[in-house]
CSV table of C-alpha atoms and ligand atoms in Angstrom, one decimal:
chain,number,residue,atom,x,y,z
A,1,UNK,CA,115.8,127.5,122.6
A,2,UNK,CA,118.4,128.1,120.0
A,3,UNK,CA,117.7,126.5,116.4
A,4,UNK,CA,119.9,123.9,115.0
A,5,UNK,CA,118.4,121.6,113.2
A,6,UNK,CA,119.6,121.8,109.3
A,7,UNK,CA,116.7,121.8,106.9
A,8,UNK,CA,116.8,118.3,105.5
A,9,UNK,CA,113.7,117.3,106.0
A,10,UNK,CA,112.0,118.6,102.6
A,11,UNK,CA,113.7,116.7,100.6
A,12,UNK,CA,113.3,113.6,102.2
A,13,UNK,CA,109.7,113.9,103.8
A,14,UNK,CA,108.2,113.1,99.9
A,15,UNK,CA,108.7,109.7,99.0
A,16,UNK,CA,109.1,108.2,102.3
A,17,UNK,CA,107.7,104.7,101.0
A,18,UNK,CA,110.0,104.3,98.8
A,19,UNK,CA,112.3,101.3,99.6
A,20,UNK,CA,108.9,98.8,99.3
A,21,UNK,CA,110.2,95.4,99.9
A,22,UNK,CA,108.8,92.7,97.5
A,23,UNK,CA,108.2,89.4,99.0
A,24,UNK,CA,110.9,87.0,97.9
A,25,UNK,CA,111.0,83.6,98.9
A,26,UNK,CA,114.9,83.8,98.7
A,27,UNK,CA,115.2,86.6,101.7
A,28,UNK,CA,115.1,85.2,105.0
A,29,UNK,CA,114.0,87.1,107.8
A,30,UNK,CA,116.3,89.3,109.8
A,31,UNK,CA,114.1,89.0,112.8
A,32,UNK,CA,111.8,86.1,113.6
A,33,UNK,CA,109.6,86.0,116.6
A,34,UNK,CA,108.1,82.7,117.4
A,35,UNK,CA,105.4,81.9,119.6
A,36,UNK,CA,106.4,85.0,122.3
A,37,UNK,CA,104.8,85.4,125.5
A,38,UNK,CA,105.5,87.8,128.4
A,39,UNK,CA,103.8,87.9,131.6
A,40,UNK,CA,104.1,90.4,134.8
A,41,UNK,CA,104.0,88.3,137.7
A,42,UNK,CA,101.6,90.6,140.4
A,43,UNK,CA,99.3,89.7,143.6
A,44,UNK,CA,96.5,88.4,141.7
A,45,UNK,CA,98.4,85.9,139.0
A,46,UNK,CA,100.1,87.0,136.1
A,47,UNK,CA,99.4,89.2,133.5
A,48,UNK,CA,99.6,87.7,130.3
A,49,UNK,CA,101.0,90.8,128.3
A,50,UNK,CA,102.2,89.0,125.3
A,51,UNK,CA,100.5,85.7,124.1
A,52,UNK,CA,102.3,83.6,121.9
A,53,UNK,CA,103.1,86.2,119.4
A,54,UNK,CA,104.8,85.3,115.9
A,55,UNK,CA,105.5,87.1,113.2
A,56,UNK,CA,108.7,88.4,110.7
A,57,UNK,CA,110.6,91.1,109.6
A,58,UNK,CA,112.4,91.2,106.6
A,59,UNK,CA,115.5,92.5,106.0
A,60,UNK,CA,115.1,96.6,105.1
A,61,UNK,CA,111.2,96.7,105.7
A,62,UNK,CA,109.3,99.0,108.0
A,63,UNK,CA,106.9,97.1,110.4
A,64,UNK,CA,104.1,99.4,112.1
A,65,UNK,CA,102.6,97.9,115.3
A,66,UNK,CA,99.4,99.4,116.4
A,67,UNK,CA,96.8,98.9,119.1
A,68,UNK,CA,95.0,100.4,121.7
A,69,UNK,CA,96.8,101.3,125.1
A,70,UNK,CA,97.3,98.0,126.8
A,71,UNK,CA,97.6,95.8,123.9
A,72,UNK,CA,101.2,94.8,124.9
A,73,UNK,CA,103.2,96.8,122.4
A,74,UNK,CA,105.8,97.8,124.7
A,75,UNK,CA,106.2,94.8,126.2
A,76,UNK,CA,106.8,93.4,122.7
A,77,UNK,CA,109.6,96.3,122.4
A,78,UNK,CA,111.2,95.7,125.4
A,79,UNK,CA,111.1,92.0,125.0
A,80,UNK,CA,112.7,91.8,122.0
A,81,UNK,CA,115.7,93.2,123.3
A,82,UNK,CA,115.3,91.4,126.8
A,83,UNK,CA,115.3,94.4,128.1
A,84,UNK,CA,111.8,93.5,130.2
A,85,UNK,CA,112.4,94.2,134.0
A,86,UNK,CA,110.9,92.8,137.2
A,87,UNK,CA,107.8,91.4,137.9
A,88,UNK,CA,108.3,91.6,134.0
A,89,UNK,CA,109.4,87.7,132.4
A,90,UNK,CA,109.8,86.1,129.5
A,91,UNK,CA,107.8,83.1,130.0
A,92,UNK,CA,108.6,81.2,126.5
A,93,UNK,CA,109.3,81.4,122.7
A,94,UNK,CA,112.4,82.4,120.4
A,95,UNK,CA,113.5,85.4,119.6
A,96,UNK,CA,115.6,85.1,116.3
A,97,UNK,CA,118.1,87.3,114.8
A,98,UNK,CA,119.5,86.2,111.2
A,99,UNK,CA,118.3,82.8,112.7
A,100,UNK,CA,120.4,83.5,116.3
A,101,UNK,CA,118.1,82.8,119.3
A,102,UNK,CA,118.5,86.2,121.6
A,103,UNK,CA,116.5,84.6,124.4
A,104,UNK,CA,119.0,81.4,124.8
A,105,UNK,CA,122.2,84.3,124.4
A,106,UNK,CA,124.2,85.1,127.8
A,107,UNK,CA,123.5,88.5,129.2
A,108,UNK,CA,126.8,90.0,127.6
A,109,UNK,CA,126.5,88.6,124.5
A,110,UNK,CA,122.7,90.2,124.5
A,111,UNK,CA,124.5,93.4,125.5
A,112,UNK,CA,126.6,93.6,122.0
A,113,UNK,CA,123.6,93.2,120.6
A,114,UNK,CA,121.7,96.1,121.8
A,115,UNK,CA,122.7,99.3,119.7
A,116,UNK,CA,125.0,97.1,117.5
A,117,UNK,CA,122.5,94.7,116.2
A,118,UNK,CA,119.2,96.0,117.2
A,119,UNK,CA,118.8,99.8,118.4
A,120,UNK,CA,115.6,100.7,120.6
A,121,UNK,CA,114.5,104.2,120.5
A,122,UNK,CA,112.5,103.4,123.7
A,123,UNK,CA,109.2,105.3,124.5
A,124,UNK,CA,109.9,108.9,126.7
A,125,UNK,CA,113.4,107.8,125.9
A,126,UNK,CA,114.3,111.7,125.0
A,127,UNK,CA,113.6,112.7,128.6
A,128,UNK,CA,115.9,110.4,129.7
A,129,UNK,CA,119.2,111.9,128.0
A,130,UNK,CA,121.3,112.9,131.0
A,131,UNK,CA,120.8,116.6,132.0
A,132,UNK,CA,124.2,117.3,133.2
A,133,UNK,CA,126.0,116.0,130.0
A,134,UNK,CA,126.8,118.0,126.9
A,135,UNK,CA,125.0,116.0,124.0
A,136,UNK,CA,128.5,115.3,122.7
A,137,UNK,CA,129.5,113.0,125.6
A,138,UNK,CA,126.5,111.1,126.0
A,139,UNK,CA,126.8,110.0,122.1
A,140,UNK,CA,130.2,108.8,122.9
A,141,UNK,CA,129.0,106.9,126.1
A,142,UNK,CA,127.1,104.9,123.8
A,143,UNK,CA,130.2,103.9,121.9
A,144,UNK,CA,132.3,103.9,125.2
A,145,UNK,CA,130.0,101.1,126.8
A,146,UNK,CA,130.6,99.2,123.8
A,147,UNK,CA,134.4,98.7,124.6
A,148,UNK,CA,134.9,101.0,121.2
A,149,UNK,CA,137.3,103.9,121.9
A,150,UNK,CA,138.2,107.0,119.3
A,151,UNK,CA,141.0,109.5,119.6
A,152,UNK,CA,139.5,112.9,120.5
A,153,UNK,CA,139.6,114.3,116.7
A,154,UNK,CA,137.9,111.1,115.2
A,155,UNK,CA,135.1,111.3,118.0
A,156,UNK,CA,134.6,115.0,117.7
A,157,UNK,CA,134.2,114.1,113.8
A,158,UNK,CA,132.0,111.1,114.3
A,159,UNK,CA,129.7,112.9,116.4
A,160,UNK,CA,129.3,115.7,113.8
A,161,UNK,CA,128.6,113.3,111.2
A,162,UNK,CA,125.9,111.8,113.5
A,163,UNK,CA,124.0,114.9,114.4
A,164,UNK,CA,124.5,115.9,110.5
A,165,UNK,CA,122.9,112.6,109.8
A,166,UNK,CA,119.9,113.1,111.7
A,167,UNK,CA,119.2,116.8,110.6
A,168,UNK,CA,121.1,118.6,113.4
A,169,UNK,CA,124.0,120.9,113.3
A,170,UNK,CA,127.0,119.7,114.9
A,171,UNK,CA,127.3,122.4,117.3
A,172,UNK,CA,124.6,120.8,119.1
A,173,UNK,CA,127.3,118.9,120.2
A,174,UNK,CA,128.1,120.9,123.1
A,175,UNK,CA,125.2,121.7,124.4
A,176,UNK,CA,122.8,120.1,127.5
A,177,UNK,CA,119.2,118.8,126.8
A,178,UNK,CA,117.6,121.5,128.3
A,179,UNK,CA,118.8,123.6,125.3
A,180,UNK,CA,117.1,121.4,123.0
A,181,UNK,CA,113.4,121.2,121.7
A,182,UNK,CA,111.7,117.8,122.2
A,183,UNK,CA,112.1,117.2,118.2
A,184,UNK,CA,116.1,118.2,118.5
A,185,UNK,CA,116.7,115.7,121.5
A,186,UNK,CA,114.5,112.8,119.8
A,187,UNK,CA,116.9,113.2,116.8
A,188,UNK,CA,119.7,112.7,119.5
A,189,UNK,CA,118.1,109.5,120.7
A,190,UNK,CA,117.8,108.7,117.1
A,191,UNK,CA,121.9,109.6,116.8
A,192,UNK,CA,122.6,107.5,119.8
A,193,UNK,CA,120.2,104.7,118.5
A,194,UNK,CA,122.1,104.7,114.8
A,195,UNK,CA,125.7,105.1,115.9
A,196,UNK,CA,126.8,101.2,115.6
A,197,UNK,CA,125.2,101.5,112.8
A,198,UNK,CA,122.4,98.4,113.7
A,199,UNK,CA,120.7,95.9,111.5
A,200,UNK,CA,117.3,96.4,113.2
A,201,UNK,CA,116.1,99.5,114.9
A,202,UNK,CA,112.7,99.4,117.3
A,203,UNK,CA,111.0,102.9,117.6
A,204,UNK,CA,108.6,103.3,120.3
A,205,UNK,CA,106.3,105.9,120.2
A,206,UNK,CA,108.8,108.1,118.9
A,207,UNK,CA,106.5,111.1,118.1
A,208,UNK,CA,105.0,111.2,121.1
A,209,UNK,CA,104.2,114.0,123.0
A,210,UNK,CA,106.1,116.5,119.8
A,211,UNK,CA,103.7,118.5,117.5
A,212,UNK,CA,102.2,117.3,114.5
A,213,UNK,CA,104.9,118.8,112.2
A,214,UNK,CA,107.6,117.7,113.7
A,215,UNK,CA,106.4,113.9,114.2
A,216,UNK,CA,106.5,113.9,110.6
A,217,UNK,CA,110.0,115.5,110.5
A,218,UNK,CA,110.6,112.8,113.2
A,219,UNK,CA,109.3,110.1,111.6
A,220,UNK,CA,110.9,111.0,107.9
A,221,UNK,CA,114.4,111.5,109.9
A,222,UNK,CA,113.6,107.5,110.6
A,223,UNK,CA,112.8,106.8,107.2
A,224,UNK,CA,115.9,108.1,106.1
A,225,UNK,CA,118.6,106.9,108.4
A,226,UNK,CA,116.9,103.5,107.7
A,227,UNK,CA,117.3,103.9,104.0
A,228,UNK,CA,121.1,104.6,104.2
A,229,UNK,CA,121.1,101.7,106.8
A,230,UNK,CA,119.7,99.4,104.6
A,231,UNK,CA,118.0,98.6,108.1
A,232,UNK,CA,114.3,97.1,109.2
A,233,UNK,CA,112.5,98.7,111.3
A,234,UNK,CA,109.1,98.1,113.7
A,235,UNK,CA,107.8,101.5,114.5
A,236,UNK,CA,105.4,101.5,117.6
A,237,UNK,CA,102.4,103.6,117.6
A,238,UNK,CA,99.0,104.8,118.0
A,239,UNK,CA,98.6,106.8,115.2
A,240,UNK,CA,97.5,104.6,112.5
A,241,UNK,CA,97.2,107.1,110.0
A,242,UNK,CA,100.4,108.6,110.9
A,243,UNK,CA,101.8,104.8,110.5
A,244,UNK,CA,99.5,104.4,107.2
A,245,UNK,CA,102.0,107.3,105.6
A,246,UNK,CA,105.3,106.0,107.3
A,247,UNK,CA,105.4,101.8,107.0
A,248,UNK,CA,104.8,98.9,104.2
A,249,UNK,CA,102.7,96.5,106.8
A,250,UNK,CA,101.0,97.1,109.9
A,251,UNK,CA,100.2,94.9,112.8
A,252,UNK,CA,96.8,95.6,115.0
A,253,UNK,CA,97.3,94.5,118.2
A,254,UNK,CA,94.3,93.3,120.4
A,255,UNK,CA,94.8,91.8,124.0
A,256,UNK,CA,98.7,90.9,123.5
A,257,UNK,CA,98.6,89.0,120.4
A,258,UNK,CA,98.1,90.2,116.4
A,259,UNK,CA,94.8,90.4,115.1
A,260,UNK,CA,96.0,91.3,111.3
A,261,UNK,CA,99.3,91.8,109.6
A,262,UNK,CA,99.3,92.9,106.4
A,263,UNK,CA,100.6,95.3,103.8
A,264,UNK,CA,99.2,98.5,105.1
A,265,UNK,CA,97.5,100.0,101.5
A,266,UNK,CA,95.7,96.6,101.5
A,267,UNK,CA,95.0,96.9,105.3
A,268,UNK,CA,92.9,100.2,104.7
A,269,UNK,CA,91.4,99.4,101.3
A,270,UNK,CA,89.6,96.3,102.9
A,271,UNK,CA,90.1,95.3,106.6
A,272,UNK,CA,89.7,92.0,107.3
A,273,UNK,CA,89.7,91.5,110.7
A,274,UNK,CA,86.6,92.8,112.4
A,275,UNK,CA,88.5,95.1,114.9
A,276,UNK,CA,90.8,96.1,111.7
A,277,UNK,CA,87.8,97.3,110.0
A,278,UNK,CA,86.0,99.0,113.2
A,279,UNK,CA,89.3,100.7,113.8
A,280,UNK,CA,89.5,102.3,110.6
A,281,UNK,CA,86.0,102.9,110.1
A,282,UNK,CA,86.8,105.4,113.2
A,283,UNK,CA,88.8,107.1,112.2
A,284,UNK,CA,88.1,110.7,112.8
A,285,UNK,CA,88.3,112.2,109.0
A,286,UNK,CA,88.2,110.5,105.7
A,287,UNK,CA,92.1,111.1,105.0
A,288,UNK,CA,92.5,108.5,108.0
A,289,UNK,CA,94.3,111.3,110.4
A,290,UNK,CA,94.5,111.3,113.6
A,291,UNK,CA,94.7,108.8,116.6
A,292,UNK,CA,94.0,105.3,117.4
A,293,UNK,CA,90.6,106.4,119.5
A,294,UNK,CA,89.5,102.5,119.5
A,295,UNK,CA,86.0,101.7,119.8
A,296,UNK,CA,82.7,100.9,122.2
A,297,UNK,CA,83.9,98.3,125.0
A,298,UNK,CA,86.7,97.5,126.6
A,299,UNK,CA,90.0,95.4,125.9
A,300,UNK,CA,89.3,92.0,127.7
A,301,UNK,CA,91.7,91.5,131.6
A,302,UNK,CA,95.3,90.1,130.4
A,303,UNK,CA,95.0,88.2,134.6
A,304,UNK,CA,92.2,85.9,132.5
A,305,UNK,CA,91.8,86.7,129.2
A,306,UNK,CA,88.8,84.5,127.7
A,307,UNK,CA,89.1,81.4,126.4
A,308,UNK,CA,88.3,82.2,122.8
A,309,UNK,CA,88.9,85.2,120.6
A,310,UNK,CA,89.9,87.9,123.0
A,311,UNK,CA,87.7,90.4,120.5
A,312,UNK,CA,84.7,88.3,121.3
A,313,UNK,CA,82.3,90.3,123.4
A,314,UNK,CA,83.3,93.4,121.0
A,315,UNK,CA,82.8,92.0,117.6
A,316,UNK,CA,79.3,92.3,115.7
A,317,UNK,CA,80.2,89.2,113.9
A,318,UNK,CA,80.7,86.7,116.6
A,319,UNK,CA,80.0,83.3,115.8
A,320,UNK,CA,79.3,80.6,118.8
A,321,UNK,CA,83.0,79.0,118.3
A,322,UNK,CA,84.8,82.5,119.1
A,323,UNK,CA,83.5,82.1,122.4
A,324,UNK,CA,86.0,78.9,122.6
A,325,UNK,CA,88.3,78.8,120.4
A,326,UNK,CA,91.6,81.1,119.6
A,327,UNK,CA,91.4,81.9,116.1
A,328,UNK,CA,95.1,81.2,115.1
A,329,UNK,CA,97.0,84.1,113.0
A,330,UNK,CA,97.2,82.6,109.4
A,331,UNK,CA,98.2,84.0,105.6
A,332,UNK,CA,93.8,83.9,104.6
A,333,UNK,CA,95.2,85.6,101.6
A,334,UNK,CA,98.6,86.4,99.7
A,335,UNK,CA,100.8,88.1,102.4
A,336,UNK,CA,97.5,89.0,104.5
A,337,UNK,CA,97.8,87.5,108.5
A,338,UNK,CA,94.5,87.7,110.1
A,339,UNK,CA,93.4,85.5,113.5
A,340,UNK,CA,89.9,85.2,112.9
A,341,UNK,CA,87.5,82.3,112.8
A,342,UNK,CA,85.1,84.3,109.9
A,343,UNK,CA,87.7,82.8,107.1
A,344,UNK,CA,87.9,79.6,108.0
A,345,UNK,CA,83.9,79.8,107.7
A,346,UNK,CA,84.1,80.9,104.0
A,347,UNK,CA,82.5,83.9,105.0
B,1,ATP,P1,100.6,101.9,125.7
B,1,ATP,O1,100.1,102.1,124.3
B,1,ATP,O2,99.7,102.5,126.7
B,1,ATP,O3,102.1,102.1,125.9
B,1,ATP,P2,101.0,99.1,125.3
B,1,ATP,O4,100.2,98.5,124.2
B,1,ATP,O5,102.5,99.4,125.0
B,1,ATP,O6,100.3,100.3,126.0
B,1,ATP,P3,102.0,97.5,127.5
B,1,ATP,O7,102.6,98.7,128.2
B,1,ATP,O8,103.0,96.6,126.9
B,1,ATP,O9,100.9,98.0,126.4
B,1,ATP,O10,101.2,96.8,128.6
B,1,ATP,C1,100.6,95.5,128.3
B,1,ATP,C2,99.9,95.0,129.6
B,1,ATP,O11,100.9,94.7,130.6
B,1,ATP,C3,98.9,96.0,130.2
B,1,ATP,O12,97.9,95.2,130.8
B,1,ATP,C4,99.7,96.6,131.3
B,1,ATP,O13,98.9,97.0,132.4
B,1,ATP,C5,100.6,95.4,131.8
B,1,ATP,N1,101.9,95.9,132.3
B,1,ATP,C6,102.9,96.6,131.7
B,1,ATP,N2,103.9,96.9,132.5
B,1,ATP,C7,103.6,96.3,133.7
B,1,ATP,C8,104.3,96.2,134.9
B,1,ATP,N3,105.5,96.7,135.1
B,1,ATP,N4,103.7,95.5,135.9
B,1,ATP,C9,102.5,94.9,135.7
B,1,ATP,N5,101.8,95.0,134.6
B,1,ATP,C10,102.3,95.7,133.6
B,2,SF4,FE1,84.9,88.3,115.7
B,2,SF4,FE2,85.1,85.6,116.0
B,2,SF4,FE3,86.7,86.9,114.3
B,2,SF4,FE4,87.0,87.1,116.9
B,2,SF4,S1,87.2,85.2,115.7
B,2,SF4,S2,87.1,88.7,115.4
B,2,SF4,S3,84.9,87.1,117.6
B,2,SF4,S4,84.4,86.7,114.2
């Protein structure tokens, strides 16, 4: 494995929260879900993966979404950019970009989007780079399949300022994937991701699978490229304290919809919804490492999820209308989202 990644991460791994973005009732949202839902159509009925999600992203801010395996974050991803395949459908809501409905777009239109508007860094998607194909070529597919063409000298120099970009020497330009370490060819996908330069980019699960030093490497490249981007992002993960150290607000996600959404130093110095505050209180060591482990019970079926709160048979708190009634996802406090019935009972 030859090593070519330049050594920029030290002087942009400190600091990484530093472009906070302060609420302003002047800046719109660059990205506006409303009232999402996504199913998988199987044998025994539809899965509700999604269900009615809603929630914003501001222009420059870094989103974390967090929950435990099955909550329907990669549906979410995938849905965003209508990128959700068979039995897989979009069964309502609006998707807005800069106030642009993706879901009523035509499929090309959608496909100008993707990369030029909003960049996915799907989940495993560094396994997927093309083995045959020198690194080189595969970044310029991405331009290629975007009708953009450069003469050879302006490619060869784009690509260099790419792999620069992301922390990699441009010589890695000529080589195949299987000369790469994971952390070089995630900082590919990340170069591929980046390369129309897009308004929004949706990580998922970047770090997974990589060592512990160079998911933070990974993650920092993210930060950065975002920074010079100006761009938003919604980072996708099970790793909340990894996400604590890398976004401004986090979303928990329980059973396809947001349970809390809030700033995410706020978030861990008092939880508000119950399975916010069981989640961090198990967290493996009091510096809030390690992974999303979840807690005692299991996530409810998405075929029938329960008519009230979906946490309901989980949460120590329960009160008889949770059993019911879907606690809608509401501002209880100054930019703090939480669906749960306790705050409507002045408790
Ligand atoms: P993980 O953290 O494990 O990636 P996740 O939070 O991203 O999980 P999703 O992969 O979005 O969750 O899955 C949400 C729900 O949708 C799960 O119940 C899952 O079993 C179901 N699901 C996902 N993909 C399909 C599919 N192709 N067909 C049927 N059901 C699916
Ligand atoms: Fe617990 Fe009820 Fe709140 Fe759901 S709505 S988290 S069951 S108290």
């Amino acid at each position: 494995m030859r090593d070519t990644t330049v050594d920029t991460e030290q002087t942009h791994a400190e600091g990484v929260l530093d472009s906070t973005v302060e609420p302003s009732s002047d800046v719109k949202p660059i990205l506006e879900v409303r009232n999402l839902h996504v199913s998988y159509d199987t044998v025994r009925g539809p899965i509700q993966a999604v269900r009615g999600l809603s929630f914003q992203l501001m222009p420059n801010e870094v989103l974390g979404l967090a929950g435990e395996s099955g909550s329907g974050k990669s549906t979410l991803a995938l849905a965003l950019l209508r990128m959700i395949k068979s039995p897989g459908r979009i069964v309502e809501g609006e998707v807005l970009l800069d106030g642009r409905d993706l879901l009523s777009l035509s499929e090309r239109e959608m496909r100008h989007v993707r990369l030029a508007d909003i960049a996915m860094v799907a989940q495993g998607a560094m396994n997927s780079l093309n083995p045959v194909m020198r690194i080189r070529d595969q970044i310029i597919d991405a331009w290629t399949d975007h009708g953009i063409r450069y003469g050879r000298q302006e490619s060869e120099e784009r690509v260099a300022d790419l792999l620069r970009w992301v922390g990699l020497r441009p010589d890695v330009a000529r080589l195949y994937p299987h000369e790469l370490s994971g952390g070089m060819k995630q900082r590919v996908v990340i170069a591929i991701a980046i390369s129309l330069r897009p308004r929004v980019i949706i990580a998922d699960e970047p770090t997974s699978a990589l060592d512990v030093v160079v998911q933070r490497q990974i993650i920092s490249t993210l930060r950065r490229v975002q920074t010079d981007l100006q761009a938003a992002v919604i980072l996708i993960g099970h790793d909340i304290g990894l996400m604590a150290q890398s976004v401004q607000k986090l979303g928990i996600m329980y059973a396809g919809k947001v349970a809390e959404m809030s700033p995410v130093y706020e978030m861990f110095d008092e939880p508000m919804h119950p399975y916010t505050r069981m989640l961090i209180d198990s967290l493996p060591s009091p510096d809030q490492k390690g992974q999303l482990r979840g807690i005692p019970g299991i996530t409810p079926s998405l075929l029938d999820p329960p008519p009230g709160c979906a946490f309901n048979d989980r949460c120590p708190y329960a009160l008889e209308r949770c059993t019911t009634e879907i606690p809608a996802l509401e501002e209880k406090r100054p930019n703090r989202m939480v669906a749960c019935h306790l705050f409507t009972e002045g408790q």
